[in-house]
JSON list of C-alpha atoms in Angstrom, two decimals:
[
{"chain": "A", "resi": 422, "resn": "UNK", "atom": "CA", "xyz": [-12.89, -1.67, -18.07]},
{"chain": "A", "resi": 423, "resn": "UNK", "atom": "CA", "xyz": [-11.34, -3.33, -14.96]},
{"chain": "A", "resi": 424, "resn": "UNK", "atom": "CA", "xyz": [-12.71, -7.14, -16.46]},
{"chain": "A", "resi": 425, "resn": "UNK", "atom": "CA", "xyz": [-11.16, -6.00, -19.85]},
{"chain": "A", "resi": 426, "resn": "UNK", "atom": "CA", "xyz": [-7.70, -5.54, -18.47]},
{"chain": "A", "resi": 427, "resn": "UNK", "atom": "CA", "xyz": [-8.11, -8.75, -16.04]},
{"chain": "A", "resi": 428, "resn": "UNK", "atom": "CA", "xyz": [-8.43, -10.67, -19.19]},
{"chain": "A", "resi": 429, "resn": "UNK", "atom": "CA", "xyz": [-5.42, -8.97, -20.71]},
{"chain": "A", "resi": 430, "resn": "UNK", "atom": "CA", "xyz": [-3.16, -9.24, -17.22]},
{"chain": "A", "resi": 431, "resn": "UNK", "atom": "CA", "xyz": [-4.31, -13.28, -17.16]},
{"chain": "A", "resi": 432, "resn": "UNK", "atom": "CA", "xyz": [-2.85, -13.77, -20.53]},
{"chain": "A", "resi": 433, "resn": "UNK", "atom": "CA", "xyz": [0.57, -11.75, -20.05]},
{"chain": "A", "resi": 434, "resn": "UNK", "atom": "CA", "xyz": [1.02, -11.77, -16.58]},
{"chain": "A", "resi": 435, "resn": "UNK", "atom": "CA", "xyz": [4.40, -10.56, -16.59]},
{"chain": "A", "resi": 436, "resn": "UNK", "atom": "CA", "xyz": [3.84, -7.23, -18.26]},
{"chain": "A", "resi": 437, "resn": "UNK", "atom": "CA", "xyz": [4.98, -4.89, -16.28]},
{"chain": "A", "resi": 438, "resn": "UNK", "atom": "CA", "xyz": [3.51, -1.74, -17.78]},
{"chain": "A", "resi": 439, "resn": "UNK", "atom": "CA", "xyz": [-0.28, -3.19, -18.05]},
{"chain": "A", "resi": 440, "resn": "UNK", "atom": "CA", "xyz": [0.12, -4.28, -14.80]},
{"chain": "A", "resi": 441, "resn": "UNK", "atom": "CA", "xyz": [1.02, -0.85, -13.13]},
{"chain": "A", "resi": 442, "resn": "UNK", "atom": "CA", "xyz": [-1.17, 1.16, -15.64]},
{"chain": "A", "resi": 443, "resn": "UNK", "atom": "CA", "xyz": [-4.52, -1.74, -13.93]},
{"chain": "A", "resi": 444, "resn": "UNK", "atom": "CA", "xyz": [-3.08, -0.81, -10.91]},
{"chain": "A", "resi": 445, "resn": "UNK", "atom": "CA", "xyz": [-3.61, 2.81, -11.24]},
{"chain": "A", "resi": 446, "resn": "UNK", "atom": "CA", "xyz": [-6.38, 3.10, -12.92]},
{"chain": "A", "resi": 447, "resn": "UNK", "atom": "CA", "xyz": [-8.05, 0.65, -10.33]},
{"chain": "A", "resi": 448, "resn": "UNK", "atom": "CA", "xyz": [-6.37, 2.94, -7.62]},
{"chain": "A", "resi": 449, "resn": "UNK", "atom": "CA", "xyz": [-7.88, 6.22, -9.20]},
{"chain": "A", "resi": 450, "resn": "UNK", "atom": "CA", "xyz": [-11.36, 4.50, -9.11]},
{"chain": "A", "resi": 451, "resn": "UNK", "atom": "CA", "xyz": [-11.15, 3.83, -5.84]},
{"chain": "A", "resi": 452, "resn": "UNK", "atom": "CA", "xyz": [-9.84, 6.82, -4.64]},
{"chain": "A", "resi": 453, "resn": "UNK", "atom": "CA", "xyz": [-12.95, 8.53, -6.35]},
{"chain": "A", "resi": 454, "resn": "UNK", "atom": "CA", "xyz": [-15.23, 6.70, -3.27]},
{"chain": "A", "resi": 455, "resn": "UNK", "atom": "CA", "xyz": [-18.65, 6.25, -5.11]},
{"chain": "A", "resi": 456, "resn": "UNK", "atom": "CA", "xyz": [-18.75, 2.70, -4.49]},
{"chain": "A", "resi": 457, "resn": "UNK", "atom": "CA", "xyz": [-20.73, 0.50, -1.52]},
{"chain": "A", "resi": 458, "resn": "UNK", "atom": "CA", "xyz": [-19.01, -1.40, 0.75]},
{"chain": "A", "resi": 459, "resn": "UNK", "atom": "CA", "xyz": [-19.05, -4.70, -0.80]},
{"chain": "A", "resi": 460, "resn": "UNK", "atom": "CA", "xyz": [-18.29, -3.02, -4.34]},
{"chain": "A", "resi": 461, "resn": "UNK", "atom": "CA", "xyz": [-15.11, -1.45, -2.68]},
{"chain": "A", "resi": 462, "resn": "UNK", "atom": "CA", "xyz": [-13.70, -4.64, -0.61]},
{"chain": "A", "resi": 463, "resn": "UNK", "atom": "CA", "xyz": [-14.03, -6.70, -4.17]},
{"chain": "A", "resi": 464, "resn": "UNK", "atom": "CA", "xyz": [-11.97, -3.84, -5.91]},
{"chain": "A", "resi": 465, "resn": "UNK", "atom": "CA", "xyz": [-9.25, -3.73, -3.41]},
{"chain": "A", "resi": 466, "resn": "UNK", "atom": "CA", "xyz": [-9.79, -7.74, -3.52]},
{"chain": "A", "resi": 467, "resn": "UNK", "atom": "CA", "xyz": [-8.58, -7.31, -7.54]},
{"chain": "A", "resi": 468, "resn": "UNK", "atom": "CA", "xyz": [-6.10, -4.72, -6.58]},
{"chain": "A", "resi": 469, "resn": "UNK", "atom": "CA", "xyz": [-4.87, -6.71, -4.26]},
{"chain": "A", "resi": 470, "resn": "UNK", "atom": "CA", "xyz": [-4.41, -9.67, -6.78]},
{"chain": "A", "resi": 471, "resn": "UNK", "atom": "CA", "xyz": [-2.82, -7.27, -9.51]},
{"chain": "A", "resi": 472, "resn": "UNK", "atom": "CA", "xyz": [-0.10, -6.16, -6.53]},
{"chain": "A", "resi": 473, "resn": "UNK", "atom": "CA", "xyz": [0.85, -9.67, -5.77]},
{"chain": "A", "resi": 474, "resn": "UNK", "atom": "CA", "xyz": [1.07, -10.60, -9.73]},
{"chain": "A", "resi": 475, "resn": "UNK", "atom": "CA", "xyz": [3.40, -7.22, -9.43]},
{"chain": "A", "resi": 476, "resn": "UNK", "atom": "CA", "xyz": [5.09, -8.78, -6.73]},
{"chain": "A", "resi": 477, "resn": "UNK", "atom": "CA", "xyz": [5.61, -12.01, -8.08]},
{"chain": "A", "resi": 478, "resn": "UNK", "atom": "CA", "xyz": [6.75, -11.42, -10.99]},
{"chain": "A", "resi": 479, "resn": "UNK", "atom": "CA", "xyz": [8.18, -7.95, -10.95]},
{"chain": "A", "resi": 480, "resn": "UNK", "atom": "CA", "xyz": [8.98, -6.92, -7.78]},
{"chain": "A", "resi": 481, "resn": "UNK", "atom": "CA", "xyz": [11.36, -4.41, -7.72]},
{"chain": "A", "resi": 482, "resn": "UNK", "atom": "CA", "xyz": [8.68, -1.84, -9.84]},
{"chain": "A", "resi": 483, "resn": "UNK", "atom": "CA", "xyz": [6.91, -1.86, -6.50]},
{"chain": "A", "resi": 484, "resn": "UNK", "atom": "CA", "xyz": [7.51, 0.91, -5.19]},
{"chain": "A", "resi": 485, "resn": "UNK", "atom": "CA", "xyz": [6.57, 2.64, -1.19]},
{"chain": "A", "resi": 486, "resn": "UNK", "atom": "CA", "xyz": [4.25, 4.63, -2.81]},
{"chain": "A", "resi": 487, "resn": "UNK", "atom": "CA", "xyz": [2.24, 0.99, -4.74]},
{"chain": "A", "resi": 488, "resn": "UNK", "atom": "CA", "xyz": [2.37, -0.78, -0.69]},
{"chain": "A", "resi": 489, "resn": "UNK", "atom": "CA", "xyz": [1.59, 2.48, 1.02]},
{"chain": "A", "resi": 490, "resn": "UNK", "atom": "CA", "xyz": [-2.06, 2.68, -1.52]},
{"chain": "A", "resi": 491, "resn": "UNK", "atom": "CA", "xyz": [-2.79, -1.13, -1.02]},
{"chain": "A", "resi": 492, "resn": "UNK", "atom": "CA", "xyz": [-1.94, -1.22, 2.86]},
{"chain": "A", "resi": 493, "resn": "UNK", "atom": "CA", "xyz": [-4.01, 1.93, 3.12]},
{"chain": "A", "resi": 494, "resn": "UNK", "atom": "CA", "xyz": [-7.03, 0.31, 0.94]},
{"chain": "A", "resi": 495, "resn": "UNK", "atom": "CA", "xyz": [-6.90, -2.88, 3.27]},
{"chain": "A", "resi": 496, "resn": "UNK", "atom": "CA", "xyz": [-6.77, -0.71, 6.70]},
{"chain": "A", "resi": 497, "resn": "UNK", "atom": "CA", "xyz": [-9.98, 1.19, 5.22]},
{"chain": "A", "resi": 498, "resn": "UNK", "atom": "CA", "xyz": [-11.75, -1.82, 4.88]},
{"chain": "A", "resi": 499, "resn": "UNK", "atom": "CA", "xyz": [-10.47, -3.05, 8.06]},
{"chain": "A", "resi": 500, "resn": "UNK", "atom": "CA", "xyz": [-8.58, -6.38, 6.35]},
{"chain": "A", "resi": 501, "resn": "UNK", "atom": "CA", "xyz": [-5.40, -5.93, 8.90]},
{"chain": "A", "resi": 502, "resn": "UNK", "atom": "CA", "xyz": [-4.38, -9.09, 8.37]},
{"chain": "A", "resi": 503, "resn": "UNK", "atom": "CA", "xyz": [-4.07, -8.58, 4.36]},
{"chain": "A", "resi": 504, "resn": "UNK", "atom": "CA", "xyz": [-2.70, -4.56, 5.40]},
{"chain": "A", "resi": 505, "resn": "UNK", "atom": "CA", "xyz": [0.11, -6.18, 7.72]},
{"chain": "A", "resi": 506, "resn": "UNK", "atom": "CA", "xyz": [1.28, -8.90, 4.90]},
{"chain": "A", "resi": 507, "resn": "UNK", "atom": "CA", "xyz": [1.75, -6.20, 2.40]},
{"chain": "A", "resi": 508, "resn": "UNK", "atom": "CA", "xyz": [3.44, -4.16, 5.71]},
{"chain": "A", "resi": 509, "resn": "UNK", "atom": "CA", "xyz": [5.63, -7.10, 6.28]},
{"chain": "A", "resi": 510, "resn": "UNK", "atom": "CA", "xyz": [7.16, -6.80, 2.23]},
{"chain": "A", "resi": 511, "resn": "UNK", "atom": "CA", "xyz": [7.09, -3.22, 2.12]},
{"chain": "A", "resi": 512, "resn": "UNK", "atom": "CA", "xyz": [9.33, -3.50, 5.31]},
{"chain": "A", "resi": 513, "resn": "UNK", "atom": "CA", "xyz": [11.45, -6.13, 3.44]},
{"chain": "A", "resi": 514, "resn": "UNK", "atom": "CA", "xyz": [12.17, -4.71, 0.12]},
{"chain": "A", "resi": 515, "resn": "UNK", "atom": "CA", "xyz": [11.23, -1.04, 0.51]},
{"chain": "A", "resi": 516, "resn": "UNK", "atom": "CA", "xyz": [12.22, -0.33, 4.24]},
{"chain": "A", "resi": 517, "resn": "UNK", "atom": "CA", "xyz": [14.21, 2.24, 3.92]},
{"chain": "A", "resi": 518, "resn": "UNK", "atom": "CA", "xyz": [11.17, 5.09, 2.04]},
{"chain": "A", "resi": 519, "resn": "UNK", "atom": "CA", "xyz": [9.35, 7.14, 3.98]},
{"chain": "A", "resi": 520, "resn": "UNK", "atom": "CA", "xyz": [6.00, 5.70, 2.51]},
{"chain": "A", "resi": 521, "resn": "UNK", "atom": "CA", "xyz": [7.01, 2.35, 4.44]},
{"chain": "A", "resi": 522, "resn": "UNK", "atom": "CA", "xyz": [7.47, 3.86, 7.45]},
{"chain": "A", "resi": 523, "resn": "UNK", "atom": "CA", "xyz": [3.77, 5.65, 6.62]},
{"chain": "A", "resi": 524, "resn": "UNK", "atom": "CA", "xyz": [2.30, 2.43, 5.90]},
{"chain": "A", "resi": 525, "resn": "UNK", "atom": "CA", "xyz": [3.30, 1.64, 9.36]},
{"chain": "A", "resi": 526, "resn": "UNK", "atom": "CA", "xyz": [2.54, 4.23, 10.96]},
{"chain": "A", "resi": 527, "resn": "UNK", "atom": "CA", "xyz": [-0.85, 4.31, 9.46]},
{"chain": "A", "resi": 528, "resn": "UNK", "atom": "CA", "xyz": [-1.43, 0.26, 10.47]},
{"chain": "A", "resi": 529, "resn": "UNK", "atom": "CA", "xyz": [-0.20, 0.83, 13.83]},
{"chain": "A", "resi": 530, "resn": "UNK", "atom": "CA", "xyz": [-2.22, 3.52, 14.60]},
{"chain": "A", "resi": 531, "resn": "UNK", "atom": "CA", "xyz": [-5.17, 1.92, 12.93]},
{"chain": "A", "resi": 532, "resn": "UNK", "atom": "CA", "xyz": [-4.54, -1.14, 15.17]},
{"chain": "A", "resi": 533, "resn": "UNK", "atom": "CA", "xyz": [-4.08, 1.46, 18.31]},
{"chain": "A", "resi": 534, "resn": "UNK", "atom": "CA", "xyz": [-0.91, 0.08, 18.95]},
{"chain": "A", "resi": 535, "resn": "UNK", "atom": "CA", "xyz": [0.69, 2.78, 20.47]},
{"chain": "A", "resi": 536, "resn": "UNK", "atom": "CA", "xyz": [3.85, 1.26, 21.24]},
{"chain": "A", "resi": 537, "resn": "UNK", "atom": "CA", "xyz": [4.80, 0.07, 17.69]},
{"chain": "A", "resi": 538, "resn": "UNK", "atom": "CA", "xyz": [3.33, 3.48, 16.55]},
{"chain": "A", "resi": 539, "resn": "UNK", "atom": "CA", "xyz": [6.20, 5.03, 18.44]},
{"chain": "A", "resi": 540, "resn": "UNK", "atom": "CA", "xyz": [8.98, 3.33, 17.97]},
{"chain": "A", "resi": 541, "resn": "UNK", "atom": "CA", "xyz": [8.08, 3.42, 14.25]},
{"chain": "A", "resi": 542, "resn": "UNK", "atom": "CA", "xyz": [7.98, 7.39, 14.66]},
{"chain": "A", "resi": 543, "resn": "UNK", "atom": "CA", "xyz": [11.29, 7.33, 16.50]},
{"chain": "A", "resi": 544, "resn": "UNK", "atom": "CA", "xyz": [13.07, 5.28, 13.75]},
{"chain": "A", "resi": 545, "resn": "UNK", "atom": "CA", "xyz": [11.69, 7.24, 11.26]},
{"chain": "A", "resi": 546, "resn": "UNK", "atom": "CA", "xyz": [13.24, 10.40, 13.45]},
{"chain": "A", "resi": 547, "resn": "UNK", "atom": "CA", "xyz": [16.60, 9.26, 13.76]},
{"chain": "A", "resi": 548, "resn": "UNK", "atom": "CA", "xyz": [17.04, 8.37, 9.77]},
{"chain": "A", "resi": 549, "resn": "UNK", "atom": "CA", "xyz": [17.95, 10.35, 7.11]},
{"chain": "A", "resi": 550, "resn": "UNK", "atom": "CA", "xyz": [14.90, 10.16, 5.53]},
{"chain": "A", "resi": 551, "resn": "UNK", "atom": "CA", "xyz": [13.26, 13.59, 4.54]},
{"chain": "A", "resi": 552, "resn": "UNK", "atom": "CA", "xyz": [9.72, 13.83, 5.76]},
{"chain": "A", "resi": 553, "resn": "UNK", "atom": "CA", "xyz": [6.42, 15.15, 4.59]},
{"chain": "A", "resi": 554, "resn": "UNK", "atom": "CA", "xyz": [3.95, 17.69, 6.38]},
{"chain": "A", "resi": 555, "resn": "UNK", "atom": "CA", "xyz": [2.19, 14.50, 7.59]},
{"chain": "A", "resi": 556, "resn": "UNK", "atom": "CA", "xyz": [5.13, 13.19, 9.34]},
{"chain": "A", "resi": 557, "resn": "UNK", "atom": "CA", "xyz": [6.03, 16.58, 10.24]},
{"chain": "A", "resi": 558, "resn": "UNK", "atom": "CA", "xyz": [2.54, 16.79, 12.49]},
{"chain": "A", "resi": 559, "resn": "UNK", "atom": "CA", "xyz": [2.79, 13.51, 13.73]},
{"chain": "A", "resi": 560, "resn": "UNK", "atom": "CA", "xyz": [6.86, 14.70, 15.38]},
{"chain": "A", "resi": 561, "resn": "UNK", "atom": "CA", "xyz": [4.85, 17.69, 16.30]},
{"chain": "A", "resi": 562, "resn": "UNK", "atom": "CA", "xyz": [2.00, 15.92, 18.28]},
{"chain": "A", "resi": 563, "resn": "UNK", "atom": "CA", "xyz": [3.84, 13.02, 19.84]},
{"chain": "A", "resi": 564, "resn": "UNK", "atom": "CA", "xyz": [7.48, 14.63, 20.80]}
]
C-alpha cells in the first residue's frame, strides 16, 4: 500500500490531501509496532520524506501535532539529528502549540539535557498555552 501511494505522491507531489492521508496511514502503521528495527527506521525514513514534500510544498497544513509524530518517530529510533531539524521548523512555524513545546520537551529529555528541558518547561509555564495531563505531570515533578 505504502509503494502504491509513493508512486501516486511522485507524480502529484503537491497534493495536499494524498499527502496527509500517506502520512497517516504510514503514521497508524507505525504506531501499531509489529515491525523490526530496520523495517521501522525505513518507514520513518519514507515518512520522513512525505513530511518534507509536506513541508516543501505545503507548509502551513503542517501542523504541531504532524512535527510532534515525526520528531517522536526519529527520537525512537535514536536519529536526533533528523528529530532536532524537524524541532528546529516546528519551533519556526509552529512555536507557539503546545505539541512544539512537547516535541521539545520530549528531544531534550531524550538527549538528557536537563537544562534546555527546563527552560523549555518554564516557557511553556509562563504562556498562555493550555496544557495536557502530560504537561500537567511534568509541572508536577519538576516545580
Amino acid at each position: 500500500s505504502i509503494q502504491k501511494y509513493m508512486e501516486k505522491l511522485k507524480k502529484n507531489p503537491e497534493n495536499v490531501e494524498l499527502n496527509l492521508e500517506v502520512f497517516n496511514y504510514i503514521h497508524e502503521v507505525l504506531s501499531i509496532k509489529i515491525m523490526s528495527r530496520l523495517e521501522e527506521q525505513t518507514f520513518i525514513s519514507i515518512l520522513g520524506e512525505v513530511t518534507n514534500t509536506l513541508y516543501e510544498k505545503n507548509l502551513w497544513y503542517l501542523t504541531g501535532e504532524h512535527y510532534l509524530k515525526i520528531i517522536d518517530l526519529y527520537i525512537g529510533i535514536e536519529d536526533y539529528d533528523n528529530a532536532y531539524k524537524w524541532m528546529m521548523r516546528a519551533n519556526r512555524y509552529r512555536g507557539d502549540t503546545l505539541e512544539t513545546y512537547k516535541a521539545n520537551l520530549h528531544l531534550y529529555f531524550a538527549q538528557k539535557n536537563s537544562a534546555a528541558f527546563l527552560d523549555t518547561l518554564n516557557r511553556l509555564k509562563k504562556s498562555d498555552i493550555i496544557v495536557d495531563e502530560e504537561v500537567l505531570n511534568l509541572f508536577r515533578l519538576y516545580h
